[in-house]
Amino acid sequence: MLFKRKDESNIELMEELIPQHIAFIMDGNGRWAKKKGMPRTYGHHEGTKNIRTLALEANRLGIKAMTVYAFSTENFKRPQSEVDFIFKLPKEFFKIYLKDFLENNIQVRYIGHIEQAPKSTRDVILDSVEQTKNNTGLILCFAFIYGAQDEILCAVKDIVKDVKEGAISEDEISEELFESYLMSADLPPLDYMIRTSGECRLSNFMLWQMAYAEMYFSDVYWPDFDVEELYKALDHYQKCDRRYGGLK
Ligand code: IPE
Ligand code: IPE
Ligand code: MG
């Protein structure tokens, strides 16, 4: 089956080459707002709408999981007023869009230290996870107060603890076992990472999971990264020759 765009891009996507798990580094909200003469917070606010738009399309395309980097462990370095604003966004976001996720069989999840967020923020995320837990369509996973180095260190500490307590033996430690200790353990393997806004770096995002992911860096700022841009990115993905170190 083909998914076709009806615009001038004429992009056709092949169902059998749709990635299972895509991830977005949603970057450029602040610059997008500045360009419009607006405060950075306006960019964050408008950027959230795009999560819903792209999640609905990803679900329609049969993508199994979409992880969005919403707040990094390093983003605490920003002014408190901006951090506070971002922490208020989940409440408004789920108030408006949770019904769309329920209607479209989308399951909400998160990775990261949401326990470090204010209780009201935490509660709304946990409630959305709970309400959508039986949905079987797209997994929409929020990386919130997430950092990959922290994730890896937490896994190491948990493994050391389990070895000490005799729950596992040192010999059992394998790549598979290590992955099962990561926050992303229940997500499909990451196929494709898309970063918006022109920056070509990973900013502490899913470092372990990215080992063999394809990558796409777009100059478009996150709030402007629409369905057409998603199709362009997926078109690029479908042309990648994934060799995993072998030969084809
Ligand atoms: C991404 O946009 C959102 C978060 C990091 C929370 P930015 O806020 O980083 O926007 P720019 O990169 O400064 O334009
Ligand atoms: C990465 O963007 C984090 C998120 C998108 C949540 P940043 O804007 O924080 O990354 P740097 O500072 O440009 O590396
Ligand atoms: Mg940025």
PDB file of C-alpha atoms and ligand atoms in Angstrom:
ATOM      1  CA  MET A   1       0.000   0.000   0.000  1.00  0.00           C
ATOM      2  CA  LEU A   2       1.064   3.563  -0.670  1.00  0.00           C
ATOM      3  CA  PHE A   3       0.441   6.698   1.364  1.00  0.00           C
ATOM      4  CA  LYS A   4       0.275   9.614  -1.054  1.00  0.00           C
ATOM      5  CA  ARG A   5       0.528  13.339  -0.466  1.00  0.00           C
ATOM      6  CA  LYS A   6      -1.972  15.351  -2.439  1.00  0.00           C
ATOM      7  CA  ASP A   7       0.270  18.452  -2.546  1.00  0.00           C
ATOM      8  CA  GLU A   8       2.952  19.364  -5.072  1.00  0.00           C
ATOM      9  CA  SER A   9       5.541  17.219  -3.252  1.00  0.00           C
ATOM     10  CA  ASN A  10       3.903  14.099  -4.732  1.00  0.00           C
ATOM     11  CA  ILE A  11       5.583  12.002  -2.060  1.00  0.00           C
ATOM     12  CA  GLU A  12       4.531   8.370  -1.902  1.00  0.00           C
ATOM     13  CA  LEU A  13       5.398   6.315   1.144  1.00  0.00           C
ATOM     14  CA  MET A  14       5.512   2.541   1.078  1.00  0.00           C
ATOM     15  CA  GLU A  15       3.714   0.870   3.951  1.00  0.00           C
ATOM     16  CA  GLU A  16       6.308  -1.889   4.291  1.00  0.00           C
ATOM     17  CA  LEU A  17       9.072   0.700   4.832  1.00  0.00           C
ATOM     18  CA  ILE A  18       7.281   2.756   7.487  1.00  0.00           C
ATOM     19  CA  PRO A  19       9.552   2.967  10.571  1.00  0.00           C
ATOM     20  CA  GLN A  20       8.297   1.384  13.792  1.00  0.00           C
ATOM     21  CA  HIS A  21       9.657   4.012  16.149  1.00  0.00           C
ATOM     22  CA  ILE A  22      10.442   7.614  15.312  1.00  0.00           C
ATOM     23  CA  ALA A  23      11.730  10.257  17.710  1.00  0.00           C
ATOM     24  CA  PHE A  24      11.767  14.028  17.493  1.00  0.00           C
ATOM     25  CA  ILE A  25      14.151  16.502  19.024  1.00  0.00           C
ATOM     26  CA  MET A  26      11.598  19.301  18.897  1.00  0.00           C
ATOM     27  CA  ASP A  27      13.976  22.239  18.611  1.00  0.00           C
ATOM     28  CA  GLY A  28      13.649  25.864  17.530  1.00  0.00           C
ATOM     29  CA  ASN A  29      10.563  27.041  19.415  1.00  0.00           C
ATOM     30  CA  GLY A  30      12.364  30.073  20.804  1.00  0.00           C
ATOM     31  CA  ARG A  31      13.864  31.182  17.477  1.00  0.00           C
ATOM     32  CA  TRP A  32      10.521  30.618  15.742  1.00  0.00           C
ATOM     33  CA  ALA A  33       8.827  32.966  18.211  1.00  0.00           C
ATOM     34  CA  LYS A  34      11.642  35.545  18.060  1.00  0.00           C
ATOM     35  CA  LYS A  35      11.326  35.679  14.273  1.00  0.00           C
ATOM     36  CA  LYS A  36       7.693  36.632  14.787  1.00  0.00           C
ATOM     37  CA  GLY A  37       8.583  39.259  17.387  1.00  0.00           C
ATOM     38  CA  MET A  38       7.007  37.173  20.131  1.00  0.00           C
ATOM     39  CA  PRO A  39       8.373  35.861  23.468  1.00  0.00           C
ATOM     40  CA  ARG A  40      10.035  32.436  23.498  1.00  0.00           C
ATOM     41  CA  THR A  41       7.140  31.035  25.520  1.00  0.00           C
ATOM     42  CA  TYR A  42       4.798  31.662  22.581  1.00  0.00           C
ATOM     43  CA  GLY A  43       6.955  29.267  20.550  1.00  0.00           C
ATOM     44  CA  HIS A  44       6.689  26.590  23.219  1.00  0.00           C
ATOM     45  CA  HIS A  45       2.939  27.022  23.341  1.00  0.00           C
ATOM     46  CA  GLU A  46       2.455  26.837  19.577  1.00  0.00           C
ATOM     47  CA  GLY A  47       4.926  23.961  19.309  1.00  0.00           C
ATOM     48  CA  THR A  48       2.748  21.694  21.428  1.00  0.00           C
ATOM     49  CA  LYS A  49      -0.033  21.801  18.802  1.00  0.00           C
ATOM     50  CA  ASN A  50       2.326  20.124  16.391  1.00  0.00           C
ATOM     51  CA  ILE A  51       2.786  17.132  18.670  1.00  0.00           C
ATOM     52  CA  ARG A  52      -0.911  16.370  18.291  1.00  0.00           C
ATOM     53  CA  THR A  53      -0.907  16.924  14.495  1.00  0.00           C
ATOM     54  CA  LEU A  54       2.095  14.689  13.898  1.00  0.00           C
ATOM     55  CA  ALA A  55       0.940  12.019  16.353  1.00  0.00           C
ATOM     56  CA  LEU A  56      -2.380  11.685  14.529  1.00  0.00           C
ATOM     57  CA  GLU A  57      -0.585  11.361  11.190  1.00  0.00           C
ATOM     58  CA  ALA A  58       2.006   8.931  12.564  1.00  0.00           C
ATOM     59  CA  ASN A  59      -0.846   6.829  13.926  1.00  0.00           C
ATOM     60  CA  ARG A  60      -2.579   6.891  10.531  1.00  0.00           C
ATOM     61  CA  LEU A  61       0.633   5.745   8.853  1.00  0.00           C
ATOM     62  CA  GLY A  62       0.902   2.769  11.211  1.00  0.00           C
ATOM     63  CA  ILE A  63       3.996   3.975  13.059  1.00  0.00           C
ATOM     64  CA  LYS A  64       4.129   2.080  16.371  1.00  0.00           C
ATOM     65  CA  ALA A  65       5.831   4.673  18.562  1.00  0.00           C
ATOM     66  CA  MET A  66       6.719   8.356  18.448  1.00  0.00           C
ATOM     67  CA  THR A  67       8.943   9.778  21.170  1.00  0.00           C
ATOM     68  CA  VAL A  68       9.104  13.541  21.560  1.00  0.00           C
ATOM     69  CA  TYR A  69      11.882  15.287  23.484  1.00  0.00           C
ATOM     70  CA  ALA A  70       9.919  17.838  25.471  1.00  0.00           C
ATOM     71  CA  PHE A  71      12.310  18.796  28.285  1.00  0.00           C
ATOM     72  CA  SER A  72      15.889  17.718  28.878  1.00  0.00           C
ATOM     73  CA  THR A  73      17.674  17.324  32.198  1.00  0.00           C
ATOM     74  CA  GLU A  74      19.850  20.237  30.994  1.00  0.00           C
ATOM     75  CA  ASN A  75      16.864  22.499  30.280  1.00  0.00           C
ATOM     76  CA  PHE A  76      16.761  23.299  34.025  1.00  0.00           C
ATOM     77  CA  LYS A  77      19.611  25.710  33.198  1.00  0.00           C
ATOM     78  CA  ARG A  78      17.071  28.015  31.558  1.00  0.00           C
ATOM     79  CA  PRO A  79      15.466  30.963  33.362  1.00  0.00           C
ATOM     80  CA  GLN A  80      12.996  29.772  36.001  1.00  0.00           C
ATOM     81  CA  SER A  81      10.156  31.659  34.277  1.00  0.00           C
ATOM     82  CA  GLU A  82      10.667  29.644  31.065  1.00  0.00           C
ATOM     83  CA  VAL A  83      10.926  26.348  32.976  1.00  0.00           C
ATOM     84  CA  ASP A  84       7.738  27.192  34.883  1.00  0.00           C
ATOM     85  CA  PHE A  85       5.945  27.988  31.623  1.00  0.00           C
ATOM     86  CA  ILE A  86       6.987  24.686  30.008  1.00  0.00           C
ATOM     87  CA  PHE A  87       5.878  22.758  33.107  1.00  0.00           C
ATOM     88  CA  LYS A  88       2.402  24.261  32.781  1.00  0.00           C
ATOM     89  CA  LEU A  89       2.005  23.135  29.157  1.00  0.00           C
ATOM     90  CA  PRO A  90       1.035  19.463  29.750  1.00  0.00           C
ATOM     91  CA  LYS A  91      -2.074  20.529  31.652  1.00  0.00           C
ATOM     92  CA  GLU A  92      -3.463  22.625  28.790  1.00  0.00           C
ATOM     93  CA  PHE A  93      -2.225  20.162  26.162  1.00  0.00           C
ATOM     94  CA  PHE A  94      -3.987  17.129  27.591  1.00  0.00           C
ATOM     95  CA  LYS A  95      -7.091  19.128  28.493  1.00  0.00           C
ATOM     96  CA  ILE A  96      -7.568  19.928  24.804  1.00  0.00           C
ATOM     97  CA  TYR A  97      -6.087  16.879  23.070  1.00  0.00           C
ATOM     98  CA  LEU A  98      -6.546  13.857  25.348  1.00  0.00           C
ATOM     99  CA  LYS A  99      -9.930  13.249  23.750  1.00  0.00           C
ATOM    100  CA  ASP A 100      -8.254  13.037  20.311  1.00  0.00           C
ATOM    101  CA  PHE A 101      -5.812  10.456  21.647  1.00  0.00           C
ATOM    102  CA  LEU A 102      -8.649   8.460  23.185  1.00  0.00           C
ATOM    103  CA  GLU A 103     -10.711   8.618  19.978  1.00  0.00           C
ATOM    104  CA  ASN A 104      -7.728   7.594  17.849  1.00  0.00           C
ATOM    105  CA  ASN A 105      -6.515   4.683  19.983  1.00  0.00           C
ATOM    106  CA  ILE A 106      -3.264   6.510  20.848  1.00  0.00           C
ATOM    107  CA  GLN A 107      -1.446   5.470  24.010  1.00  0.00           C
ATOM    108  CA  VAL A 108       0.375   8.131  26.033  1.00  0.00           C
ATOM    109  CA  ARG A 109       3.605   7.251  27.848  1.00  0.00           C
ATOM    110  CA  TYR A 110       6.630   9.058  29.196  1.00  0.00           C
ATOM    111  CA  ILE A 111      10.307   8.533  29.884  1.00  0.00           C
ATOM    112  CA  GLY A 112      12.208  10.783  32.290  1.00  0.00           C
ATOM    113  CA  HIS A 113      12.040  12.046  35.834  1.00  0.00           C
ATOM    114  CA  ILE A 114       8.527  13.426  35.958  1.00  0.00           C
ATOM    115  CA  GLU A 115       8.727  13.149  39.740  1.00  0.00           C
ATOM    116  CA  GLN A 116      10.893  16.308  39.554  1.00  0.00           C
ATOM    117  CA  ALA A 117       8.002  18.275  38.013  1.00  0.00           C
ATOM    118  CA  PRO A 118       5.365  20.059  40.097  1.00  0.00           C
ATOM    119  CA  LYS A 119       2.622  17.750  41.346  1.00  0.00           C
ATOM    120  CA  SER A 120      -0.059  19.233  39.073  1.00  0.00           C
ATOM    121  CA  THR A 121       2.129  18.593  35.981  1.00  0.00           C
ATOM    122  CA  ARG A 122       2.973  15.080  37.108  1.00  0.00           C
ATOM    123  CA  ASP A 123      -0.624  14.236  37.861  1.00  0.00           C
ATOM    124  CA  VAL A 124      -1.910  15.295  34.457  1.00  0.00           C
ATOM    125  CA  ILE A 125       0.741  13.197  32.696  1.00  0.00           C
ATOM    126  CA  LEU A 126       0.039  10.155  34.906  1.00  0.00           C
ATOM    127  CA  ASP A 127      -3.699  10.573  34.361  1.00  0.00           C
ATOM    128  CA  SER A 128      -3.259  10.684  30.551  1.00  0.00           C
ATOM    129  CA  VAL A 129      -1.075   7.566  30.708  1.00  0.00           C
ATOM    130  CA  GLU A 130      -3.690   5.800  32.817  1.00  0.00           C
ATOM    131  CA  GLN A 131      -6.644   6.802  30.636  1.00  0.00           C
ATOM    132  CA  THR A 132      -4.953   5.634  27.420  1.00  0.00           C
ATOM    133  CA  LYS A 133      -3.166   2.548  28.749  1.00  0.00           C
ATOM    134  CA  ASN A 134      -5.376   0.054  26.902  1.00  0.00           C
ATOM    135  CA  ASN A 135      -5.078   1.806  23.532  1.00  0.00           C
ATOM    136  CA  THR A 136      -3.312  -0.243  20.893  1.00  0.00           C
ATOM    137  CA  GLY A 137      -2.445   2.362  18.247  1.00  0.00           C
ATOM    138  CA  LEU A 138       0.525   4.733  18.262  1.00  0.00           C
ATOM    139  CA  ILE A 139       2.507   5.002  21.494  1.00  0.00           C
ATOM    140  CA  LEU A 140       3.092   8.718  22.006  1.00  0.00           C
ATOM    141  CA  CYS A 141       5.984   8.880  24.442  1.00  0.00           C
ATOM    142  CA  PHE A 142       7.012  12.149  26.084  1.00  0.00           C
ATOM    143  CA  ALA A 143      10.669  12.453  27.042  1.00  0.00           C
ATOM    144  CA  PHE A 144      10.160  14.853  29.910  1.00  0.00           C
ATOM    145  CA  ILE A 145      12.968  15.750  32.297  1.00  0.00           C
ATOM    146  CA  TYR A 146      14.906  13.198  30.309  1.00  0.00           C
ATOM    147  CA  GLY A 147      18.625  12.849  29.681  1.00  0.00           C
ATOM    148  CA  ALA A 148      20.227   9.850  28.015  1.00  0.00           C
ATOM    149  CA  GLN A 149      23.369   9.840  30.160  1.00  0.00           C
ATOM    150  CA  ASP A 150      21.208   9.886  33.265  1.00  0.00           C
ATOM    151  CA  GLU A 151      19.066   7.074  31.828  1.00  0.00           C
ATOM    152  CA  ILE A 152      22.171   4.951  31.237  1.00  0.00           C
ATOM    153  CA  LEU A 153      23.556   5.677  34.726  1.00  0.00           C
ATOM    154  CA  CYS A 154      20.215   4.767  36.329  1.00  0.00           C
ATOM    155  CA  ALA A 155      20.260   1.458  34.425  1.00  0.00           C
ATOM    156  CA  VAL A 156      23.839   0.752  35.570  1.00  0.00           C
ATOM    157  CA  LYS A 157      22.925   1.454  39.198  1.00  0.00           C
ATOM    158  CA  ASP A 158      19.838  -0.779  39.018  1.00  0.00           C
ATOM    159  CA  ILE A 159      21.862  -3.598  37.469  1.00  0.00           C
ATOM    160  CA  VAL A 160      24.573  -3.297  40.148  1.00  0.00           C
ATOM    161  CA  LYS A 161      21.860  -3.410  42.822  1.00  0.00           C
ATOM    162  CA  ASP A 162      20.253  -6.514  41.289  1.00  0.00           C
ATOM    163  CA  VAL A 163      23.639  -8.247  40.994  1.00  0.00           C
ATOM    164  CA  LYS A 164      24.412  -7.453  44.646  1.00  0.00           C
ATOM    165  CA  GLU A 165      21.030  -8.752  45.735  1.00  0.00           C
ATOM    166  CA  GLY A 166      21.457 -11.892  43.627  1.00  0.00           C
ATOM    167  CA  ALA A 167      18.456 -11.179  41.361  1.00  0.00           C
ATOM    168  CA  ILE A 168      20.774 -11.486  38.343  1.00  0.00           C
ATOM    169  CA  SER A 169      24.330 -12.710  37.886  1.00  0.00           C
ATOM    170  CA  GLU A 170      27.142 -10.734  36.240  1.00  0.00           C
ATOM    171  CA  ASP A 171      27.257 -13.293  33.411  1.00  0.00           C
ATOM    172  CA  GLU A 172      23.696 -12.470  32.465  1.00  0.00           C
ATOM    173  CA  ILE A 173      24.527  -8.831  31.644  1.00  0.00           C
ATOM    174  CA  SER A 174      24.042  -8.557  27.891  1.00  0.00           C
ATOM    175  CA  GLU A 175      22.900  -5.849  25.493  1.00  0.00           C
ATOM    176  CA  GLU A 176      19.346  -7.196  25.750  1.00  0.00           C
ATOM    177  CA  LEU A 177      19.409  -7.239  29.530  1.00  0.00           C
ATOM    178  CA  PHE A 178      20.886  -3.732  29.656  1.00  0.00           C
ATOM    179  CA  GLU A 179      18.128  -2.455  27.379  1.00  0.00           C
ATOM    180  CA  SER A 180      15.520  -3.938  29.656  1.00  0.00           C
ATOM    181  CA  TYR A 181      16.776  -1.610  32.422  1.00  0.00           C
ATOM    182  CA  LEU A 182      16.439   1.538  30.305  1.00  0.00           C
ATOM    183  CA  MET A 183      13.423   3.825  30.609  1.00  0.00           C
ATOM    184  CA  SER A 184      12.634   3.011  26.987  1.00  0.00           C
ATOM    185  CA  ALA A 185      12.572  -0.746  27.673  1.00  0.00           C
ATOM    186  CA  ASP A 186       8.993  -1.257  26.521  1.00  0.00           C
ATOM    187  CA  LEU A 187       9.300   0.800  23.311  1.00  0.00           C
ATOM    188  CA  PRO A 188      10.142  -0.712  19.912  1.00  0.00           C
ATOM    189  CA  PRO A 189      13.753  -0.230  18.721  1.00  0.00           C
ATOM    190  CA  LEU A 190      14.374   3.340  17.542  1.00  0.00           C
ATOM    191  CA  ASP A 191      14.473   3.537  13.738  1.00  0.00           C
ATOM    192  CA  TYR A 192      14.539   7.226  12.982  1.00  0.00           C
ATOM    193  CA  MET A 193      15.543  10.408  14.797  1.00  0.00           C
ATOM    194  CA  ILE A 194      14.424  13.748  13.417  1.00  0.00           C
ATOM    195  CA  ARG A 195      15.816  17.021  14.794  1.00  0.00           C
ATOM    196  CA  THR A 196      14.344  20.332  13.719  1.00  0.00           C
ATOM    197  CA  SER A 197      15.862  23.836  13.661  1.00  0.00           C
ATOM    198  CA  GLY A 198      19.153  23.143  11.904  1.00  0.00           C
ATOM    199  CA  GLU A 199      21.228  22.011  14.902  1.00  0.00           C
ATOM    200  CA  CYS A 200      23.198  18.843  14.179  1.00  0.00           C
ATOM    201  CA  ARG A 201      23.710  17.436  17.653  1.00  0.00           C
ATOM    202  CA  LEU A 202      21.987  14.946  19.908  1.00  0.00           C
ATOM    203  CA  SER A 203      21.764  17.066  23.074  1.00  0.00           C
ATOM    204  CA  ASN A 204      21.737  14.011  25.369  1.00  0.00           C
ATOM    205  CA  PHE A 205      18.808  12.292  23.685  1.00  0.00           C
ATOM    206  CA  MET A 206      18.407   8.492  23.446  1.00  0.00           C
ATOM    207  CA  LEU A 207      22.142   7.866  23.031  1.00  0.00           C
ATOM    208  CA  TRP A 208      21.988   4.105  23.547  1.00  0.00           C
ATOM    209  CA  GLN A 209      18.874   3.733  21.378  1.00  0.00           C
ATOM    210  CA  MET A 210      20.424   5.754  18.542  1.00  0.00           C
ATOM    211  CA  ALA A 211      23.200   3.177  17.888  1.00  0.00           C
ATOM    212  CA  TYR A 212      21.686   2.172  14.534  1.00  0.00           C
ATOM    213  CA  ALA A 213      18.907   4.720  14.066  1.00  0.00           C
ATOM    214  CA  GLU A 214      18.806   6.738  10.869  1.00  0.00           C
ATOM    215  CA  MET A 215      18.915  10.493  11.401  1.00  0.00           C
ATOM    216  CA  TYR A 216      17.392  13.517   9.737  1.00  0.00           C
ATOM    217  CA  PHE A 217      18.232  17.131  10.469  1.00  0.00           C
ATOM    218  CA  SER A 218      15.754  19.683   9.170  1.00  0.00           C
ATOM    219  CA  ASP A 219      16.277  23.465   9.105  1.00  0.00           C
ATOM    220  CA  VAL A 220      12.577  24.001   9.805  1.00  0.00           C
ATOM    221  CA  TYR A 221      11.734  25.246  13.321  1.00  0.00           C
ATOM    222  CA  TRP A 222       9.582  22.819  15.290  1.00  0.00           C
ATOM    223  CA  PRO A 223       6.279  24.802  15.200  1.00  0.00           C
ATOM    224  CA  ASP A 224       6.512  24.853  11.372  1.00  0.00           C
ATOM    225  CA  PHE A 225       7.389  21.154  11.016  1.00  0.00           C
ATOM    226  CA  ASP A 226       4.049  20.057   9.571  1.00  0.00           C
ATOM    227  CA  VAL A 227       2.705  16.859   7.980  1.00  0.00           C
ATOM    228  CA  GLU A 228       4.339  17.732   4.670  1.00  0.00           C
ATOM    229  CA  GLU A 229       7.722  18.014   6.414  1.00  0.00           C
ATOM    230  CA  LEU A 230       7.065  14.651   8.082  1.00  0.00           C
ATOM    231  CA  TYR A 231       6.467  13.100   4.671  1.00  0.00           C
ATOM    232  CA  LYS A 232       9.711  14.605   3.362  1.00  0.00           C
ATOM    233  CA  ALA A 233      11.544  13.135   6.346  1.00  0.00           C
ATOM    234  CA  LEU A 234       9.918   9.707   5.902  1.00  0.00           C
ATOM    235  CA  ASP A 235      10.660   9.796   2.190  1.00  0.00           C
ATOM    236  CA  HIS A 236      14.340  10.251   3.114  1.00  0.00           C
ATOM    237  CA  TYR A 237      14.098   7.354   5.586  1.00  0.00           C
ATOM    238  CA  GLN A 238      12.605   5.043   2.984  1.00  0.00           C
ATOM    239  CA  LYS A 239      15.625   5.648   0.761  1.00  0.00           C
ATOM    240  CA  CYS A 240      18.138   4.755   3.494  1.00  0.00           C
ATOM    241  CA  ASP A 241      20.041   1.517   3.093  1.00  0.00           C
ATOM    242  CA  ARG A 242      20.162   0.097   6.615  1.00  0.00           C
ATOM    243  CA  ARG A 243      23.092  -2.290   6.684  1.00  0.00           C
ATOM    244  CA  TYR A 244      23.722  -2.615  10.441  1.00  0.00           C
ATOM    245  CA  GLY A 245      27.407  -3.150   9.760  1.00  0.00           C
ATOM    246  CA  GLY A 246      26.786  -5.942   7.297  1.00  0.00           C
ATOM    247  CA  LEU A 247      26.713  -6.018   3.519  1.00  0.00           C
ATOM    248  CA  LYS A 248      23.784  -5.991   1.135  1.00  0.00           C
TER     249      LYS A 248
HETATM  250  C1  IPE B   1      12.853  23.454  21.964  1.00  0.00           C
HETATM  251  O1  IPE B   1      12.932  24.770  21.543  1.00  0.00           O
HETATM  252  C2  IPE B   1      12.035  23.273  23.204  1.00  0.00           C
HETATM  253  C3  IPE B   1      12.802  22.951  24.416  1.00  0.00           C
HETATM  254  C4  IPE B   1      14.083  22.750  24.479  1.00  0.00           C
HETATM  255  C5  IPE B   1      12.062  22.887  25.658  1.00  0.00           C
HETATM  256  P1  IPE B   1      14.009  25.761  22.153  1.00  0.00           P
HETATM  257  O2  IPE B   1      13.434  26.421  23.359  1.00  0.00           O
HETATM  258  O3  IPE B   1      15.296  25.068  22.386  1.00  0.00           O
HETATM  259  O4  IPE B   1      14.137  26.833  21.004  1.00  0.00           O
HETATM  260  P2  IPE B   1      15.485  27.463  20.457  1.00  0.00           P
HETATM  261  O5  IPE B   1      16.389  26.336  20.109  1.00  0.00           O
HETATM  262  O6  IPE B   1      16.050  28.298  21.565  1.00  0.00           O
HETATM  263  O7  IPE B   1      15.084  28.249  19.272  1.00  0.00           O
HETATM  264  C1  IPE B   2      17.117  19.774  23.081  1.00  0.00           C
HETATM  265  O1  IPE B   2      17.038  21.081  22.668  1.00  0.00           O
HETATM  266  C2  IPE B   2      16.101  19.492  24.138  1.00  0.00           C
HETATM  267  C3  IPE B   2      14.704  19.468  23.696  1.00  0.00           C
HETATM  268  C4  IPE B   2      14.294  19.614  22.470  1.00  0.00           C
HETATM  269  C5  IPE B   2      13.745  19.232  24.745  1.00  0.00           C
HETATM  270  P1  IPE B   2      17.945  22.212  23.321  1.00  0.00           P
HETATM  271  O2  IPE B   2      17.608  23.492  22.646  1.00  0.00           O
HETATM  272  O3  IPE B   2      17.811  22.189  24.799  1.00  0.00           O
HETATM  273  O4  IPE B   2      19.415  21.734  22.966  1.00  0.00           O
HETATM  274  P2  IPE B   2      20.763  22.566  22.800  1.00  0.00           P
HETATM  275  O5  IPE B   2      20.933  23.389  24.033  1.00  0.00           O
HETATM  276  O6  IPE B   2      20.612  23.403  21.579  1.00  0.00           O
HETATM  277  O7  IPE B   2      21.818  21.509  22.622  1.00  0.00           O
HETATM  278 MG    MG B   3      16.935  24.753  21.307  1.00  0.00          MG
END
